[in-house]
CSV table of C-alpha atoms and ligand atoms in Angstrom, one decimal:
chain,number,residue,atom,x,y,z
A,1,MET,CA,47.8,120.2,119.7
A,2,VAL,CA,45.8,117.6,121.4
A,3,ASN,CA,44.9,117.8,125.2
A,4,SER,CA,42.6,115.6,127.1
A,5,LYS,CA,39.4,117.1,128.5
A,6,ILE,CA,37.0,115.8,131.2
A,7,ALA,CA,33.9,115.3,129.2
A,8,GLY,CA,31.8,113.7,131.9
A,9,ILE,CA,32.0,113.3,135.6
A,10,GLY,CA,30.1,111.2,138.1
A,11,PHE,CA,30.3,110.0,141.8
A,12,TYR,CA,28.3,107.5,144.0
A,13,VAL,CA,28.4,107.2,147.8
A,14,PRO,CA,26.6,104.4,149.6
A,15,GLU,CA,23.4,105.2,151.5
A,16,GLN,CA,24.4,104.3,154.9
A,17,VAL,CA,25.6,107.2,157.1
A,18,VAL,CA,27.9,106.4,160.0
A,19,THR,CA,28.4,109.2,162.3
A,20,ASN,CA,31.1,109.8,164.9
A,21,ALA,CA,28.6,108.7,167.6
A,22,ASP,CA,28.1,105.4,165.8
A,23,LEU,CA,31.8,104.7,166.2
A,24,MET,CA,31.9,105.5,169.8
A,25,LYS,CA,29.6,102.6,170.2
A,26,VAL,CA,32.4,100.3,169.2
A,27,MET,CA,35.6,101.9,170.1
A,28,ASP,CA,37.0,104.4,172.6
A,29,THR,CA,36.9,107.6,170.6
A,30,SER,CA,34.8,110.7,170.7
A,31,ASP,CA,33.1,113.2,168.2
A,32,GLU,CA,35.1,115.9,169.7
A,33,TRP,CA,38.5,114.2,169.1
A,34,ILE,CA,37.5,113.2,165.5
A,35,GLN,CA,36.1,116.5,164.5
A,36,GLU,CA,39.1,118.5,166.0
A,37,ARG,CA,41.7,116.4,164.5
A,38,SER,CA,40.3,115.6,161.1
A,39,GLY,CA,37.1,117.7,160.6
A,40,ILE,CA,35.2,114.6,159.9
A,41,LYS,CA,31.5,114.5,161.1
A,42,GLU,CA,30.3,111.3,159.2
A,43,ARG,CA,31.2,109.0,156.5
A,44,ARG,CA,29.3,106.4,154.4
A,45,TYR,CA,29.8,102.6,154.4
A,46,GLY,CA,28.8,100.3,151.6
A,47,LYS,CA,26.2,97.4,151.9
A,48,LYS,CA,28.2,94.5,152.9
A,49,HIS,CA,27.8,91.3,150.5
A,50,GLU,CA,26.1,93.7,148.0
A,51,GLU,CA,28.3,96.5,147.1
A,52,THR,CA,32.0,96.4,146.3
A,53,PRO,CA,34.4,98.8,145.0
A,54,THR,CA,33.5,97.7,141.4
A,55,THR,CA,29.8,98.1,141.8
A,56,MET,CA,30.2,101.5,143.3
A,57,ALA,CA,32.6,102.5,140.6
A,58,ALA,CA,30.0,101.3,137.9
A,59,ASN,CA,27.3,103.6,139.5
A,60,ALA,CA,29.7,106.6,139.2
A,61,ALA,CA,30.9,105.6,135.7
A,62,LYS,CA,27.4,105.2,134.3
A,63,ILE,CA,26.9,108.9,135.3
A,64,ALA,CA,30.1,110.2,133.9
A,65,CYS,CA,29.3,108.4,130.6
A,66,GLU,CA,25.8,109.8,130.4
A,67,ARG,CA,27.3,113.3,131.1
A,68,ALA,CA,30.0,112.7,128.4
A,69,GLY,CA,27.1,111.6,126.1
A,70,ILE,CA,28.5,108.2,125.4
A,71,LYS,CA,27.5,104.6,126.2
A,72,PRO,CA,29.6,102.7,128.4
A,73,GLU,CA,30.5,100.2,125.5
A,74,GLU,CA,32.2,103.3,123.7
A,75,ILE,CA,34.8,103.3,126.5
A,76,ASP,CA,38.1,101.9,124.9
A,77,PHE,CA,40.3,102.0,128.0
A,78,ILE,CA,39.8,101.8,131.9
A,79,VAL,CA,42.2,103.1,134.5
A,80,PHE,CA,40.9,102.1,138.0
A,81,ALA,CA,42.6,103.3,141.2
A,82,THR,CA,41.8,101.5,144.3
A,83,LEU,CA,43.7,100.3,147.5
A,84,SER,CA,40.7,98.2,148.5
A,85,PRO,CA,40.2,96.0,145.4
A,86,ASP,CA,37.3,93.3,145.2
A,87,TYR,CA,40.2,90.6,144.8
A,88,TYR,CA,43.9,90.5,145.5
A,89,PHE,CA,44.0,89.7,141.7
A,90,PRO,CA,42.6,90.1,139.0
A,91,GLY,CA,42.3,93.9,139.2
A,92,CYS,CA,39.1,96.0,139.5
A,93,GLY,CA,39.7,97.4,136.0
A,94,VAL,CA,38.4,94.1,134.3
A,95,LEU,CA,35.6,93.7,136.8
A,96,LEU,CA,34.4,97.2,136.0
A,97,GLN,CA,34.5,96.3,132.4
A,98,ARG,CA,32.5,93.2,132.9
A,99,GLU,CA,30.0,95.1,135.3
A,100,LEU,CA,29.5,98.0,132.5
A,101,GLY,CA,29.0,95.1,129.9
A,102,ILE,CA,32.0,96.3,127.8
A,103,THR,CA,32.9,93.3,125.4
A,104,HIS,CA,34.5,94.8,122.3
A,105,LYS,CA,38.0,93.7,121.5
A,106,GLU,CA,39.8,96.8,121.5
A,107,MET,CA,39.3,97.3,125.2
A,108,GLY,CA,42.1,97.4,127.8
A,109,ALA,CA,41.9,98.0,131.6
A,110,ILE,CA,44.5,98.6,134.2
A,111,ASP,CA,44.7,99.1,138.1
A,112,ILE,CA,46.7,101.7,139.7
A,113,ARG,CA,47.9,101.1,143.3
A,114,ASN,CA,48.8,104.4,144.4
A,115,GLN,CA,46.4,105.0,147.3
A,116,CYS,CA,45.7,108.7,148.2
A,117,SER,CA,47.4,109.9,144.9
A,118,GLY,CA,45.8,107.2,142.9
A,119,PHE,CA,43.4,109.4,141.2
A,120,ILE,CA,46.0,111.8,140.0
A,121,TYR,CA,48.4,109.0,138.8
A,122,SER,CA,45.4,107.6,136.8
A,123,LEU,CA,44.5,110.8,135.3
A,124,SER,CA,48.0,111.5,134.2
A,125,VAL,CA,48.3,107.9,132.8
A,126,ALA,CA,45.0,108.4,130.9
A,127,ASP,CA,46.1,111.9,129.6
A,128,GLN,CA,49.3,110.5,128.1
A,129,PHE,CA,47.2,107.9,126.3
A,130,ILE,CA,44.9,110.5,124.9
A,131,LYS,CA,47.6,112.8,123.8
A,132,SER,CA,49.4,110.0,122.0
A,133,GLY,CA,46.2,109.2,120.2
A,134,MET,CA,46.1,105.6,121.6
A,135,TYR,CA,42.6,105.9,122.9
A,136,LYS,CA,39.6,108.2,122.7
A,137,ASN,CA,37.3,107.6,125.6
A,138,ILE,CA,39.1,106.6,128.7
A,139,LEU,CA,37.3,106.0,131.9
A,140,VAL,CA,39.2,107.0,135.0
A,141,VAL,CA,37.9,105.7,138.3
A,142,GLY,CA,38.7,105.9,142.0
A,143,SER,CA,36.7,103.7,144.2
A,144,GLU,CA,37.2,102.4,147.8
A,145,MET,CA,35.4,100.1,150.2
A,146,HIS,CA,37.5,100.8,153.3
A,147,SER,CA,34.7,99.5,155.7
A,148,MET,CA,35.4,95.9,154.9
A,149,GLY,CA,39.0,96.1,156.1
A,150,LEU,CA,39.3,98.5,159.1
A,151,ASP,CA,40.3,97.6,162.7
A,152,PHE,CA,36.9,98.7,164.5
A,153,THR,CA,38.4,98.2,167.9
A,154,THR,CA,40.2,100.9,169.9
A,155,ARG,CA,43.6,99.5,168.8
A,156,GLY,CA,42.6,100.6,165.2
A,157,ARG,CA,40.9,103.9,166.1
A,158,ASN,CA,43.7,106.4,164.8
A,159,VAL,CA,42.8,104.9,161.3
A,160,ALA,CA,39.3,103.5,161.3
A,161,VAL,CA,37.6,106.9,162.3
A,162,LEU,CA,39.2,108.7,159.1
A,163,PHE,CA,38.1,106.5,156.2
A,164,GLY,CA,34.8,106.0,154.2
A,165,ASP,CA,33.5,104.3,151.2
A,166,GLY,CA,32.7,105.8,148.0
A,167,ALA,CA,33.6,106.1,144.0
A,168,GLY,CA,34.0,109.0,141.5
A,169,ALA,CA,34.6,108.5,137.8
A,170,VAL,CA,35.5,110.8,134.8
A,171,VAL,CA,35.5,110.1,131.0
A,172,LEU,CA,38.6,111.6,129.3
A,173,GLN,CA,38.3,112.6,125.8
A,174,PRO,CA,40.8,114.4,123.3
A,175,THR,CA,40.3,118.1,122.7
A,176,THR,CA,41.9,120.6,120.0
A,177,GLU,CA,40.4,123.5,121.7
A,178,GLU,CA,43.3,125.8,122.5
A,179,GLY,CA,44.3,126.1,126.3
A,180,LYS,CA,41.7,123.7,127.5
A,181,GLY,CA,41.7,120.5,129.2
A,182,ILE,CA,44.5,118.9,131.4
A,183,LEU,CA,47.3,121.5,131.1
A,184,THR,CA,50.1,119.6,133.4
A,185,THR,CA,50.3,116.8,135.6
A,186,HIS,CA,53.1,116.0,138.1
A,187,LEU,CA,53.9,112.6,140.0
A,188,HIS,CA,56.2,112.1,142.5
A,189,SER,CA,57.3,109.1,144.8
A,190,ASP,CA,59.9,108.4,147.9
A,191,GLY,CA,59.8,104.7,149.1
A,192,THR,CA,61.6,105.7,152.2
A,193,TYR,CA,58.6,105.6,154.4
A,194,ALA,CA,56.6,102.8,152.5
A,195,GLU,CA,55.7,101.1,155.8
A,196,GLU,CA,54.5,104.2,157.5
A,197,LEU,CA,51.3,104.1,155.9
A,198,ALA,CA,50.6,100.6,154.7
A,199,LEU,CA,48.5,97.4,154.9
A,200,ILE,CA,51.2,94.8,154.5
A,201,SER,CA,49.2,91.6,154.4
A,202,PRO,CA,48.5,89.6,152.6
A,203,GLY,CA,51.8,89.9,150.8
A,204,SER,CA,54.9,88.1,149.9
A,205,HIS,CA,57.2,90.4,152.1
A,206,GLY,CA,58.2,87.6,154.4
A,207,GLY,CA,58.9,89.9,157.0
A,208,LYS,CA,61.7,91.9,155.0
A,209,HIS,CA,61.9,95.6,155.8
A,210,LEU,CA,59.8,95.1,159.0
A,211,GLY,CA,61.2,95.5,162.4
A,212,LYS,CA,60.9,91.9,164.0
A,213,GLU,CA,60.2,93.3,167.2
A,214,GLN,CA,57.6,95.5,166.0
A,215,PHE,CA,55.8,92.8,164.1
A,216,GLY,CA,57.0,89.7,165.9
A,217,PHE,CA,58.6,87.8,162.9
A,218,PRO,CA,60.3,84.5,163.7
A,219,GLU,CA,63.8,83.9,162.1
A,220,ALA,CA,62.6,81.3,159.6
A,221,LEU,CA,59.2,81.6,158.0
A,222,TYR,CA,57.0,78.8,156.9
A,223,GLY,CA,53.7,79.6,155.5
A,224,GLU,CA,51.6,78.8,158.4
A,225,ILE,CA,54.1,80.4,161.0
A,226,PHE,CA,54.1,83.4,158.9
A,227,VAL,CA,50.3,83.7,158.6
A,228,TYR,CA,49.9,83.1,162.3
A,229,GLU,CA,52.5,85.4,163.7
A,230,ASN,CA,52.0,88.0,161.1
A,231,LEU,CA,48.3,88.2,160.3
A,232,ILE,CA,46.6,86.9,163.3
A,233,GLU,CA,48.7,88.0,166.3
A,234,ASN,CA,49.9,91.3,164.8
A,235,LYS,CA,46.8,92.3,162.9
A,236,THR,CA,48.9,93.0,159.9
A,237,TYR,CA,46.0,92.7,157.7
A,238,TYR,CA,44.6,96.1,159.0
A,239,PRO,CA,46.1,99.3,157.6
A,240,ASN,CA,48.7,100.9,160.1
A,241,MET,CA,49.6,104.7,159.8
A,242,ASN,CA,52.2,106.9,161.5
A,243,GLY,CA,49.7,109.7,161.4
A,244,GLN,CA,52.1,112.4,162.6
A,245,LEU,CA,54.7,111.7,159.9
A,246,VAL,CA,52.3,111.5,157.3
A,247,PHE,CA,50.7,114.8,158.3
A,248,LYS,CA,54.1,116.7,158.6
A,249,THR,CA,55.1,115.3,155.1
A,250,ALA,CA,51.8,116.2,153.6
A,251,VAL,CA,51.7,119.8,154.5
A,252,THR,CA,55.1,120.4,152.9
A,253,LYS,CA,54.5,118.1,149.7
A,254,PHE,CA,51.0,119.6,148.9
A,255,PRO,CA,51.9,123.2,148.4
A,256,GLU,CA,55.2,122.1,146.8
A,257,VAL,CA,53.6,119.9,144.0
A,258,ILE,CA,51.0,122.6,143.4
A,259,MET,CA,53.5,125.3,143.0
A,260,GLU,CA,55.5,123.0,140.7
A,261,ALA,CA,52.5,122.6,138.4
A,262,LEU,CA,51.7,126.3,138.5
A,263,ASN,CA,55.5,127.2,137.5
A,264,LYS,CA,55.3,124.8,134.6
A,265,VAL,CA,52.4,126.7,133.1
A,266,GLY,CA,53.7,130.1,134.1
A,267,MET,CA,51.0,130.8,136.7
A,268,THR,CA,50.7,131.8,140.5
A,269,PRO,CA,48.1,130.7,143.2
A,270,VAL,CA,46.0,133.6,142.4
A,271,ASP,CA,45.2,132.2,139.0
A,272,ILE,CA,43.6,129.1,140.6
A,273,ASP,CA,39.7,129.3,140.5
A,274,LEU,CA,39.2,126.0,142.5
A,275,LEU,CA,41.8,123.7,144.3
A,276,VAL,CA,40.4,120.3,145.0
A,277,PRO,CA,42.8,118.6,147.5
A,278,HIS,CA,42.8,114.7,148.3
A,279,GLN,CA,40.5,114.9,151.3
A,280,ALA,CA,42.8,113.3,153.9
A,281,ASN,CA,42.3,115.8,156.7
A,282,LEU,CA,40.5,119.2,156.9
A,283,ARG,CA,43.4,120.4,158.8
A,284,ILE,CA,45.9,119.5,156.1
A,285,ALA,CA,43.6,121.2,153.5
A,286,GLN,CA,43.3,124.3,155.8
A,287,PHE,CA,47.1,124.5,156.1
A,288,VAL,CA,47.7,124.2,152.3
A,289,GLN,CA,44.9,126.8,151.6
A,290,LYS,CA,46.9,129.1,154.1
A,291,THR,CA,50.2,128.4,152.6
A,292,LEU,CA,48.8,129.5,149.0
A,293,ARG,CA,46.8,132.4,150.4
A,294,LEU,CA,43.6,131.1,148.8
A,295,PRO,CA,40.2,132.3,150.0
A,296,ASP,CA,37.7,129.9,151.1
A,297,ASP,CA,35.6,129.9,148.2
A,298,LYS,CA,38.5,128.6,146.1
A,299,VAL,CA,39.1,125.4,148.1
A,300,TYR,CA,36.6,122.5,147.9
A,301,ASN,CA,36.2,120.2,151.0
A,302,ASN,CA,33.8,117.6,151.7
A,303,ILE,CA,35.8,115.2,154.2
A,304,MET,CA,33.1,116.4,156.7
A,305,LYS,CA,30.5,114.4,155.0
A,306,TYR,CA,32.4,111.4,153.6
A,307,GLY,CA,35.8,111.0,155.4
A,308,ASN,CA,38.9,110.1,153.6
A,309,THR,CA,37.8,108.0,150.6
A,310,THR,CA,41.5,107.6,149.3
A,311,ALA,CA,41.5,107.2,145.5
A,312,ALA,CA,37.9,108.3,145.2
A,313,SER,CA,38.1,111.4,147.3
A,314,ILE,CA,39.3,113.8,144.4
A,315,PRO,CA,36.7,112.7,141.8
A,316,ILE,CA,33.9,112.7,144.5
A,317,ALA,CA,34.8,116.2,145.7
A,318,LEU,CA,35.4,117.4,142.1
A,319,CYS,CA,32.0,116.1,140.9
A,320,GLU,CA,30.2,117.6,143.9
A,321,ALA,CA,31.7,120.9,143.3
A,322,TRP,CA,30.9,120.7,139.6
A,323,GLU,CA,27.4,119.8,140.5
A,324,ALA,CA,27.1,122.7,142.7
A,325,GLY,CA,28.2,125.1,140.1
A,326,LYS,CA,31.5,125.8,141.6
A,327,VAL,CA,33.5,124.7,138.4
A,328,LYS,CA,32.6,126.8,135.4
A,329,ASP,CA,33.7,126.7,131.7
A,330,GLY,CA,37.1,128.3,131.5
A,331,ASP,CA,38.0,128.0,135.3
A,332,LEU,CA,41.5,126.8,136.4
A,333,VAL,CA,41.0,123.8,138.5
A,334,CYS,CA,43.9,122.4,140.6
A,335,LEU,CA,44.0,118.8,141.9
A,336,ALA,CA,46.6,117.8,144.5
A,337,ALA,CA,47.2,114.6,146.6
A,338,PHE,CA,49.6,113.0,149.0
A,339,GLY,CA,49.7,109.7,150.8
A,340,SER,CA,50.9,106.3,151.1
A,341,GLY,CA,54.1,105.2,149.4
A,342,PHE,CA,55.0,108.1,149.9
A,343,THR,CA,53.5,109.4,146.6
A,344,TRP,CA,52.0,112.6,145.6
A,345,GLY,CA,51.1,114.5,142.6
A,346,SER,CA,49.1,117.3,141.1
A,347,ALA,CA,47.2,118.2,138.1
A,348,LEU,CA,46.1,121.6,136.4
A,349,ILE,CA,43.0,121.5,134.2
A,350,ARG,CA,41.5,124.4,132.4
A,351,TRP,CA,37.8,123.4,132.4
B,1,UT7,O1,45.1,110.1,153.0
B,1,UT7,C1,46.3,110.1,153.4
B,1,UT7,C2,46.5,109.5,154.8
B,1,UT7,N1,46.2,109.9,156.1
B,1,UT7,C3,46.6,111.2,156.4
B,1,UT7,O2,46.9,112.2,155.7
B,1,UT7,C4,46.5,111.4,158.0
B,1,UT7,C5,47.5,112.3,158.4
B,1,UT7,N2,47.5,112.3,159.9
B,1,UT7,C6,46.5,112.8,160.5
B,1,UT7,O3,45.4,113.2,160.0
B,1,UT7,C7,46.6,112.8,162.1
B,1,UT7,O4,48.0,112.4,162.4
B,1,UT7,C8,45.6,111.9,162.9
B,1,UT7,C9,44.1,112.7,162.7
B,1,UT7,C10,45.7,110.7,162.2
B,1,UT7,C11,45.9,111.8,164.2
B,1,UT7,O5,46.1,113.1,165.0
B,1,UT7,P1,47.2,113.4,165.9
B,1,UT7,O6,47.0,114.7,166.4
B,1,UT7,O7,48.5,113.3,165.0
B,1,UT7,O8,47.0,112.5,167.0
B,1,UT7,P2,48.2,111.2,167.5
B,1,UT7,O9,48.2,110.2,166.6
B,1,UT7,O10,49.3,111.8,167.9
B,1,UT7,O11,47.4,110.8,168.9
B,1,UT7,C12,47.1,111.6,169.9
B,1,UT7,C13,46.3,110.8,170.9
B,1,UT7,C14,46.9,109.5,171.3
B,1,UT7,O12,46.8,109.3,172.7
B,1,UT7,P3,47.9,109.6,173.8
B,1,UT7,O13,49.1,108.8,173.4
B,1,UT7,O14,48.2,111.2,173.6
B,1,UT7,O15,47.3,109.2,175.1
B,1,UT7,C15,46.1,108.5,170.4
B,1,UT7,O16,46.1,107.1,171.2
B,1,UT7,O17,45.0,110.5,170.5
B,1,UT7,C16,44.8,109.2,170.6
B,1,UT7,N3,43.9,108.7,169.6
B,1,UT7,C17,42.6,108.7,169.6
B,1,UT7,N4,41.9,109.3,170.6
B,1,UT7,C18,40.5,109.1,170.3
B,1,UT7,C19,44.2,108.2,168.2
B,1,UT7,N5,43.1,108.0,167.6
B,1,UT7,C20,42.2,108.4,168.4
B,1,UT7,C21,40.6,108.3,168.2
B,1,UT7,N6,39.9,108.7,169.3
B,1,UT7,N7,40.0,107.9,167.0
């Protein structure tokens, strides 16, 4: 039986370090509040007008390809997860293809817009393509440049302090080694709370589903009125988040989806060698760790250094853990994520 394995992994974070003290200069916040609520000490911001989600992804992808022992032009499919794409369209997949100089005609590329769970969704999509025999070298990337689109005034502080920029990439290849590679993936969604963690403009929603009072929509919407009321006055071009609802739902869904994956392969939490949760909030990760009764050395967190990098957080953390020797041959690695949508998912990998 063919499974997919991670043949190479890489990550890239921009040089510029932004501390909590730096954010205190532009908004009413404190190092104490940020660390106490989220665990974040600092994050990275990309170089404006030079770096983009695509260029950062290319940096991570080149490392992943080198470690997989292939040249970028040997990639036959790209799955690109991001919520902060270079353009509204086309997607980052084709931009990354161009950035990597991949020109052969068998090539295909898609974008996955599943925010925090984007990397797990992407991995699962790529896994199906490998298992079906359709592709042999799939580049799966998560990359975000949040710093270009956050509200850095006090109004946006509940969101702005949490997010950072970065990219992570893996090369997926088929393996016939018994019991190795991606063992199972689980994807879930519930659109009930779509607007509770969202960036709604630009969009074609015309105010549907959104409280008129909350967002100030007029009855009839003409282009200019819509742009003015919605975008300018209500700043709907910035992400908004009902933090407490997200937190409460996340701490339930994380353990649930991890247990679902373990049950599928007849294992229990004690079999996990390393859990790499999406880096949304250190408190969420600690809650999940406690629920599953995992010791500290079996959970990898790096949100302290990078903040929440959404679709990039899992591949960045996984790569950092691998580089630190925390992911060894034969280890059972569990990935899990929850976020906007709501969407959530998990993957179990025998390294
Ligand atoms: O990737 C997945 C997406 N995101 C998440 O998973 C995030 C999940 N949620 C969370 O992590 C937490 O809800 C937050 C860290 C976002 C917020 O923590 P909280 O304990 O839920 O705080 P809160 O939103 O209830 O706000 C408490 C207070 C409020 O002031 P009042 O109304 O009590 O006077 C906020 O205005 O903290 C205030 N506040 C801040 N104060 C200083 C909100 N943001 C900040 C800030 N600095 N940055």
